[in-house]
Amino acid sequence: MDLQLMAALSNADAIASNEGEVRTILRDYLKPVDLKVQTDGLGSLIFTKRTVKPAFSVMIYGHMDEVGYMVRTITPEGLLRLMVVGGVKPLASHWQSVRVTTVSGKKLPGMVIRDESLAAFDQILCDVGANSAAEVAALGITIGDMVTFSTDFTEYAADGVFGGKALDDRLGCYVGARLLQELAKDELPFTLRFAATSSEEVGIRGAKTATQLIQPDLAFIVDVATFQNPRERSEVNQRQVGSGPILTHFDRTLAPNRTLQQFVKETAATASLPLQLDMFNGGGTDGGEAHKVGVGIPTVVTILPCRYGHCAQSLAQAQDVDQMVALYAAMCRRLTVATAEKARSF
């Protein structure tokens, strides 16, 4: 695993509609690869692998944005009132280190606190060490500034385990970037694209606009998921870190294409790669909007397992990530016109 790339992606700060740092990392990393690069109107970044005679098109998705906060108001005492952007877990807003990014790009440390004596709308505050609104202004902080967790990417002592913020879904961004690098010299029978999408955490927005722009024939989603009880290690938990990628069968926003599901299963078996099988009563991914574009796009969702999500830090396993890249490389190398046509035949 390229831990340098993963660390850069995890440490980057990017809430919805403010994903410039991640775009820069991906552009720089993939610059040596012969790719067409474009954006949609929301800021989703789309890389296209050039193909001589493509018979159909495939797009792989991973979203750039993370959960976090935005400065809503500044109190006379110099505290920042924050608005949650995305589904930050309530307990994650207690006594955590955060980072404010100003309009000029200046990075300022702070601590997010929750005052439950206040109305719910006013409970989340950030202390940057100031004692007045004037001091906050002098620091360059303004309404609308981005606030993110400031957790540093860390390699754990346990073999292959790493932790960091924003693994949802910088892991998907990592997989897309590494896949394009892995397939750089392959001649595929289809056009392959990777969409690093904007604003998934606030309503799956970038996936919709990127899909409207590209109109792919097939859509493959890479996202992450956690199990509610991280201590559960029985067969009930099909999101176990260290047990390989996950194929989902259902979530609140998508019932995946059955042909593509079977294709993923067959490819994993052929390549001797582990595959956990799961489904979700709630939740959703970029697939929830991608599959509804136009007359409908066959879509399937693959997931990387993590422990702890939508908080200051998640844990993941390098082997799982490498296996996801290997799974997608194997799928791209065995995907045919016949499979694409079967996915659209009912």
Coordinates of C-alpha atoms in Angstrom, one line a residue, residues 103-253:
V103 CA -10.5 31.7 3.3
S104 CA -6.9 32.5 2.7
G105 CA -5.9 28.9 3.5
K106 CA -4.5 29.6 6.9
K107 CA -4.7 26.6 9.3
L108 CA -5.6 27.3 13.0
P109 CA -5.9 24.8 15.8
G110 CA -9.0 24.6 18.0
M111 CA -11.0 22.4 20.2
V112 CA -14.7 21.5 19.6
I113 CA -16.9 21.4 22.7
R114 CA -20.6 20.8 23.2
D115 CA -22.6 22.8 25.7
E116 CA -25.8 20.8 26.3
S117 CA -27.2 23.6 28.5
L118 CA -27.9 25.5 25.3
A119 CA -30.5 24.9 22.7
A120 CA -29.5 22.2 20.3
F121 CA -28.9 24.7 17.4
D122 CA -26.3 26.5 19.5
Q123 CA -24.6 23.6 21.3
I124 CA -21.5 23.0 19.3
L125 CA -18.7 25.5 19.9
C126 CA -15.1 25.8 19.0
D127 CA -12.4 27.4 21.1
V128 CA -9.4 28.7 19.2
G129 CA -7.9 30.4 22.2
A130 CA -9.4 33.9 21.6
N131 CA -11.1 36.0 24.3
S132 CA -13.2 38.2 22.1
A133 CA -14.8 38.5 18.7
A134 CA -12.1 41.0 17.8
E135 CA -9.3 38.5 18.5
V136 CA -11.1 35.9 16.3
A137 CA -11.3 38.5 13.5
A138 CA -7.6 39.2 13.9
L139 CA -6.9 35.6 13.3
G140 CA -8.6 35.8 9.9
I141 CA -11.5 33.6 10.9
T142 CA -14.8 34.4 9.1
I143 CA -18.3 33.0 8.9
G144 CA -18.4 30.0 6.6
D145 CA -14.9 28.8 7.3
M146 CA -14.3 25.1 7.2
V147 CA -13.6 23.2 10.5
T148 CA -12.4 19.6 10.4
F149 CA -11.0 17.1 12.9
S150 CA -7.2 17.5 13.1
T151 CA -6.3 13.9 13.7
D152 CA -2.9 12.9 12.1
F153 CA -2.7 9.8 9.9
T154 CA -1.0 7.1 12.1
E155 CA 0.4 3.7 11.4
Y156 CA -0.5 1.4 14.3
A157 CA 1.7 -1.2 15.9
A158 CA -0.7 -4.0 14.7
D159 CA 0.4 -5.2 11.3
G160 CA -1.1 -3.2 8.5
V161 CA -3.5 -1.2 10.6
F162 CA -3.7 2.5 10.2
G163 CA -5.9 5.3 11.5
G164 CA -6.8 8.8 10.5
K165 CA -9.6 11.2 9.8
A166 CA -11.7 11.3 6.6
L167 CA -11.1 7.6 5.7
D168 CA -14.8 8.0 4.6
D169 CA -14.2 8.3 1.7
R170 CA -10.5 9.0 1.1
L171 CA -10.1 5.3 1.0
G172 CA -12.4 5.3 -2.1
C173 CA -10.3 8.1 -3.6
Y174 CA -7.1 6.1 -2.9
V175 CA -8.6 3.0 -4.6
G176 CA -9.6 5.0 -7.7
A177 CA -6.1 6.6 -8.0
R178 CA -4.2 3.4 -7.5
L179 CA -6.4 1.6 -10.0
L180 CA -5.7 4.1 -12.7
Q181 CA -2.0 3.8 -12.0
E182 CA -2.2 0.0 -12.0
L183 CA -4.0 -0.1 -15.4
A184 CA -1.9 2.6 -17.0
K185 CA -0.5 0.2 -19.7
D186 CA -3.5 -2.0 -20.1
E187 CA -5.6 -1.8 -23.3
L188 CA -9.2 -2.2 -22.1
P189 CA -12.3 -2.7 -24.4
F190 CA -14.1 0.1 -22.6
T191 CA -13.5 3.7 -21.5
L192 CA -12.6 3.7 -17.8
R193 CA -13.2 6.7 -15.6
F194 CA -12.7 7.5 -11.9
A195 CA -14.9 10.2 -10.4
A196 CA -13.7 11.7 -7.2
T197 CA -17.1 13.2 -6.2
S198 CA -18.1 16.2 -4.3
S199 CA -20.6 16.6 -1.5
E200 CA -21.6 13.0 -0.8
E201 CA -22.0 13.5 2.9
V202 CA -24.6 16.2 2.5
G203 CA -27.0 14.4 0.0
I204 CA -25.0 12.5 -2.6
R205 CA -24.8 15.6 -4.8
G206 CA -21.6 15.2 -6.8
A207 CA -22.4 11.7 -7.9
K208 CA -25.5 13.0 -9.6
T209 CA -23.9 15.8 -11.5
A210 CA -20.8 13.8 -12.5
T211 CA -23.0 11.0 -13.8
Q212 CA -25.2 13.4 -15.7
L213 CA -22.0 14.8 -17.3
I214 CA -20.5 11.5 -18.3
Q215 CA -23.5 9.1 -18.7
P216 CA -21.5 5.9 -18.1
D217 CA -22.9 2.5 -19.1
L218 CA -22.0 0.9 -15.8
A219 CA -21.3 2.4 -12.3
F220 CA -19.1 0.9 -9.6
I221 CA -19.0 2.6 -6.2
V222 CA -16.2 2.4 -3.6
D223 CA -17.1 3.6 -0.1
V224 CA -16.6 2.6 3.5
A225 CA -18.7 1.2 6.3
T226 CA -18.5 0.3 10.0
F227 CA -20.3 -2.2 12.2
Q228 CA -22.2 -0.7 15.1
N229 CA -20.5 -2.8 17.7
P230 CA -16.7 -2.9 16.9
R231 CA -16.2 -5.8 19.4
E232 CA -18.5 -8.1 17.5
R233 CA -16.4 -10.7 15.6
S234 CA -19.1 -13.3 14.8
E235 CA -20.7 -14.0 11.4
V236 CA -23.2 -11.2 12.3
N237 CA -20.5 -8.7 11.5
Q238 CA -19.8 -8.8 7.7
R239 CA -17.8 -5.5 8.0
Q240 CA -14.8 -6.9 9.8
V241 CA -11.5 -5.1 9.4
G242 CA -8.9 -7.5 8.0
S243 CA -11.4 -9.8 6.3
G244 CA -11.3 -8.1 2.9
P245 CA -13.6 -5.9 0.7
I246 CA -17.4 -6.0 1.1
L247 CA -20.1 -6.4 -1.6
T248 CA -23.4 -4.9 -0.6
H249 CA -26.8 -6.3 -1.6
F250 CA -29.0 -3.4 -0.5
D251 CA -29.1 0.0 1.2
R252 CA -31.6 2.8 1.7
T253 CA -30.8 4.4 -1.6

